[in-house]
Amino acid sequence: MRRSTIEWVDGAVEIIDQTALPVRTVVRRLSTVDELVAAIQTLAVRGAPALGVAGAFGVALAARQYRGDALTEAVLRLRTARPTAVNLARGVARAADRLADGPEAVLQEALAVRDEEIASSAAMAARGADLVTSLCGPSPRLLTHCNTGGLAAVVGGTALGVVAELHRRGALGGVVASETRPLLQGARLTAWELDQLGIAYQVAVDSAGPFLMAQGMVDAVILGADRICANGDVVNKVGTYAHALGAQRAGIPFLVVAPESTVDTETPSGADVKIEDRDAEEVLSFNGQRTAPAGAAAVNPAFDITPHDLVTAIVTDRRTISRQS
Amino acid sequence: MRRSTIEWVDGAVEIIDQTALPVRTVVRRLSTVDELVAAIQTLAVRGAPALGVAGAFGVALAARQYRGDALTEAVLRLRTARPTAVNLARGVARAADRLADGPEAVLQEALAVRDEEIASSAAMAARGADLVTSLCGPSPRLLTHCNTGGLAAVVGGTALGVVAELHRRGALGGVVASETRPLLQGARLTAWELDQLGIAYQVAVDSAGPFLMAQGMVDAVILGADRICANGDVVNKVGTYAHALGAQRAGIPFLVVAPESTVDTETPSGADVKIEDRDAEEVLSFNGQRTAPAGAAAVNPAFDITPHDLVTAIVTDRRTISRQS
């Protein structure tokens, strides 16, 4: 069985470096807060559940590395390493609440965050698979966006965990993985995970998804969330909204799978969320090769907002929230 | 002034090789039907209007190169080099109608097709710019998809010709060019043309477009067509449909600019169009570098179908067809 995406090993954090996949499987050891923050910002570790664990482990590192103002500052750097995902800030806050009790108490809390994410993945997989079968029958063809598998969590994952569970049950008709520009989490990471799981799949460019739905080639869209607002608006990888519009027009379910920790009741709606605008070079280059002319500019929102009326159901580890229709 | 995208020079076809842009500007000389068919299939020459001219020039080459059955077969190869664009087949048919009159008559007809495309670009630019200003006011921010500039035509272009005309009039507020995966015609070709024209622009990944519209950052979508069906359904580069859904939800105009030769009254609706399914490797690689795991599969529709109810207006060189509302 494959190792965890993120783990605490002998006083440091070890991650599978997601920037090296699918070409190489590299385990990186992160011994300092700076190393962990850099790994988060370069997306070597990513995905809402994994970021929650990374944040908690980061505070455990900070508690061993710093004291006083330097510690406070390190916790702030961890919390703000990426602005959109609520899990990161939440994982940091949970572990930071134990700072007064010393490094070991912080670590125990971080390990609890990890264990809860593992249990949460299993609960979502079962609940989500039941829902998909009830909505789409015994052999659904699913489209998923970005990466929401074990690599986005500790093991298992969210939406891709549901896909894997359906496969285990013999109740999966097919998978389309959208490539997820600019960083290709779908083509690189989801494809790699599906390959490891022995599940047949097809990669599609992001903009093909809505057309494949219109052509009757997809029975439901299933993906994750970086934040779920109090009104049900879903903040997730850019491209989620376009796929939701496609699902609505095609009349197929649009399903969001995310741990309860992604639900942010303090954010009233998507309009209240700061969307991370990432480096233009992510859009203008690929693997260091420039595609656009010199001097080109880009707009690069990392996430988008899917209004709640486009979401058929949200599956968490504790409940299924269905759209009022 | 820049040379034409496609030209007849001393008994052969010369094209700007669009696979080399934006890194290098390479003129390729195509002296045989096989060379021209290969250039069409590799998208060294592309875009509905340019393909019409390429098809007509191709028959002029064939008329010099072949006789009898070999000539008939060469014309068929030209006509079917790409299955979706109606202009290619139409350009071929127009030139082929003159085969009985000898190679020189065929060439004269092909040159007439070229001249008509040049005149058509100018007419669309003026008509389209008037329409955009009337719908969006004096400083619209436009989003365009794929490449519809001079590189898709002979000079000028379709939708990007309208953008250029608005710029010349001082009536353009901004341009977002979607990158247009898998072959990046937006990031490579549209960006290059906008740069040459001195127009500021931003590149965006394809799936960001609908979100940028929802955020109020785009006032209208303007793009081309490879075929317009009798009922007004628009067949165009994959991603067009997703952008149309975004425009509808945002309540902004969705405008299609294409020569009258793109209107195909013999195809009742989009459901009757064969959509070219291109090589999976286009999706699984990026700029020649493999991204997905070995053994990955892909689905790669080159075009999609935008139902007529999502299209605010179609601008041709002869008329503006507005949605009945």
Short mmCIF file of C-alpha atoms in Angstrom, two decimals, chain A residues 21-23 145 176 179 181-182 184 187-188 191-192 195 201-208 210-212 214-215 217 238-243 245-246 248-250 275 283-301 303-305 307 309-310, chain B residues 21-23 145 176 179 181-182 184 187-188 191-192 195 201-208 210-212 214-215 217 238-243 245-246 248-250 275 282-287 289-301 303-305 307 309-310:
data_model
loop_
_atom_site.label_atom_id
_atom_site.label_comp_id
_atom_site.label_asym_id
_atom_site.label_seq_id
_atom_site.Cartn_x
_atom_site.Cartn_y
_atom_site.Cartn_z
CA LEU A 21 4.61 13.57 -10.15
CA PRO A 22 3.81 11.72 -12.36
CA VAL A 23 7.41 11.46 -13.58
CA HIS A 145 -11.73 18.31 -11.82
CA VAL A 176 -13.06 11.78 -17.20
CA GLU A 179 -6.48 18.35 -16.90
CA ARG A 181 -4.75 24.22 -16.05
CA PRO A 182 -2.48 25.90 -15.29
CA LEU A 184 -2.35 20.22 -14.48
CA ALA A 187 -3.49 15.28 -15.91
CA ARG A 188 -0.58 14.77 -13.53
CA ALA A 191 -4.34 10.46 -13.64
CA TRP A 192 -1.47 9.08 -11.55
CA ASP A 195 -3.51 4.59 -12.65
CA TYR A 201 -9.87 7.03 -17.29
CA GLN A 202 -9.66 9.66 -20.00
CA VAL A 203 -8.04 13.07 -19.63
CA ALA A 204 -9.82 16.03 -21.24
CA VAL A 205 -8.86 19.68 -21.57
CA ASP A 206 -10.79 21.76 -19.05
CA SER A 207 -12.96 23.51 -21.58
CA ALA A 208 -14.16 20.23 -23.13
CA PRO A 210 -19.26 21.10 -20.53
CA PHE A 211 -19.40 19.87 -24.13
CA LEU A 212 -18.87 16.24 -23.11
CA ALA A 214 -23.96 18.16 -23.50
CA GLN A 215 -23.07 15.16 -25.66
CA MET A 217 -20.97 11.35 -22.20
CA VAL A 238 -10.63 27.54 -11.13
CA GLY A 239 -12.79 25.74 -13.68
CA THR A 240 -15.22 24.37 -11.12
CA TYR A 241 -17.77 27.07 -11.96
CA ALA A 242 -17.60 26.41 -15.71
CA HIS A 243 -18.18 22.72 -15.08
CA LEU A 245 -22.69 25.64 -15.62
CA GLY A 246 -22.21 22.67 -17.96
CA GLN A 248 -26.81 22.57 -15.01
CA ARG A 249 -27.39 22.91 -18.75
CA ALA A 250 -27.03 19.14 -19.25
CA ILE A 275 -9.43 34.65 -4.37
CA VAL A 283 -0.22 30.58 -17.32
CA LEU A 284 2.45 31.86 -19.71
CA SER A 285 4.99 29.06 -19.32
CA PHE A 286 5.01 25.32 -19.03
CA ASN A 287 7.80 23.34 -17.35
CA GLY A 288 10.01 26.38 -17.81
CA GLN A 289 9.19 26.77 -21.51
CA ARG A 290 7.55 30.03 -22.44
CA THR A 291 4.41 29.61 -24.60
CA ALA A 292 3.20 33.21 -24.95
CA PRO A 293 5.23 36.04 -26.50
CA ALA A 294 7.71 37.97 -24.37
CA GLY A 295 5.93 40.77 -22.55
CA ALA A 296 2.61 38.93 -22.32
CA ALA A 297 0.47 39.51 -19.22
CA ALA A 298 -1.93 37.04 -17.62
CA VAL A 299 -4.78 36.94 -15.15
CA ASN A 300 -4.51 33.82 -12.97
CA PRO A 301 -7.23 33.30 -10.38
CA PHE A 303 -9.98 29.45 -7.54
CA ASP A 304 -13.47 30.37 -8.59
CA ILE A 305 -16.85 30.61 -6.91
CA PRO A 307 -23.06 29.81 -6.59
CA ASP A 309 -27.95 27.19 -6.87
CA LEU A 310 -25.67 25.22 -9.24
CA LEU B 21 4.85 31.04 -33.57
CA PRO B 22 5.37 32.94 -31.33
CA VAL B 23 8.98 31.84 -31.03
CA HIS B 145 -11.13 32.39 -27.59
CA VAL B 176 -8.58 38.71 -22.37
CA GLU B 179 -5.12 30.22 -24.01
CA ARG B 181 -5.90 24.17 -24.94
CA PRO B 182 -4.69 21.82 -26.20
CA LEU B 184 -2.68 27.11 -27.30
CA ALA B 187 -1.56 32.06 -25.86
CA ARG B 188 0.62 31.59 -28.91
CA ALA B 191 -1.19 36.96 -28.07
CA TRP B 192 1.36 37.31 -30.88
CA ASP B 195 1.41 42.19 -29.53
CA TYR B 201 -4.01 41.98 -23.31
CA GLN B 202 -4.08 39.32 -20.62
CA VAL B 203 -3.93 35.58 -21.22
CA ALA B 204 -6.20 33.38 -19.08
CA VAL B 205 -6.58 29.62 -18.82
CA ASP B 206 -9.71 28.50 -20.67
CA SER B 207 -11.65 27.53 -17.59
CA ALA B 208 -11.15 30.95 -15.95
CA PRO B 210 -16.71 32.10 -17.13
CA PHE B 211 -15.48 33.13 -13.66
CA LEU B 212 -13.95 36.38 -14.97
CA ALA B 214 -19.11 36.39 -13.23
CA GLN B 215 -16.68 38.77 -11.50
CA MET B 217 -14.29 41.71 -15.57
CA VAL B 238 -13.65 23.45 -28.09
CA GLY B 239 -14.29 25.79 -25.17
CA THR B 240 -16.63 28.04 -27.09
CA TYR B 241 -19.69 26.41 -25.52
CA ALA B 242 -18.34 26.78 -21.95
CA HIS B 243 -17.69 30.47 -22.60
CA LEU B 245 -22.66 29.35 -20.79
CA GLY B 246 -20.56 31.83 -18.81
CA GLN B 248 -25.41 33.73 -20.49
CA ARG B 249 -25.11 33.44 -16.71
CA ALA B 250 -23.30 36.80 -16.50
CA ILE B 275 -16.84 16.69 -34.58
CA GLU B 282 -2.29 16.77 -27.95
CA VAL B 283 -3.99 16.59 -24.53
CA LEU B 284 -1.47 14.36 -22.78
CA SER B 285 1.48 16.57 -23.68
CA PHE B 286 2.12 20.28 -23.38
CA ASN B 287 4.42 22.04 -25.82
CA GLN B 289 6.46 17.58 -23.08
CA ARG B 290 4.51 14.63 -21.71
CA THR B 291 2.40 15.58 -18.70
CA ALA B 292 0.17 12.57 -17.96
CA PRO B 293 1.39 9.12 -16.83
CA ALA B 294 2.41 6.57 -19.45
CA GLY B 295 -0.64 4.66 -20.63
CA ALA B 296 -3.07 7.53 -20.07
CA ALA B 297 -5.97 7.92 -22.50
CA ALA B 298 -7.66 11.15 -23.54
CA VAL B 299 -10.79 12.40 -25.21
CA ASN B 300 -9.98 15.29 -27.53
CA PRO B 301 -12.87 16.89 -29.38
CA PHE B 303 -14.65 21.61 -31.63
CA ASP B 304 -17.86 21.96 -29.70
CA ILE B 305 -21.40 23.03 -30.46
CA PRO B 307 -26.77 26.03 -29.23
CA ASP B 309 -30.13 30.23 -27.85
CA LEU B 310 -26.79 31.12 -26.24
#
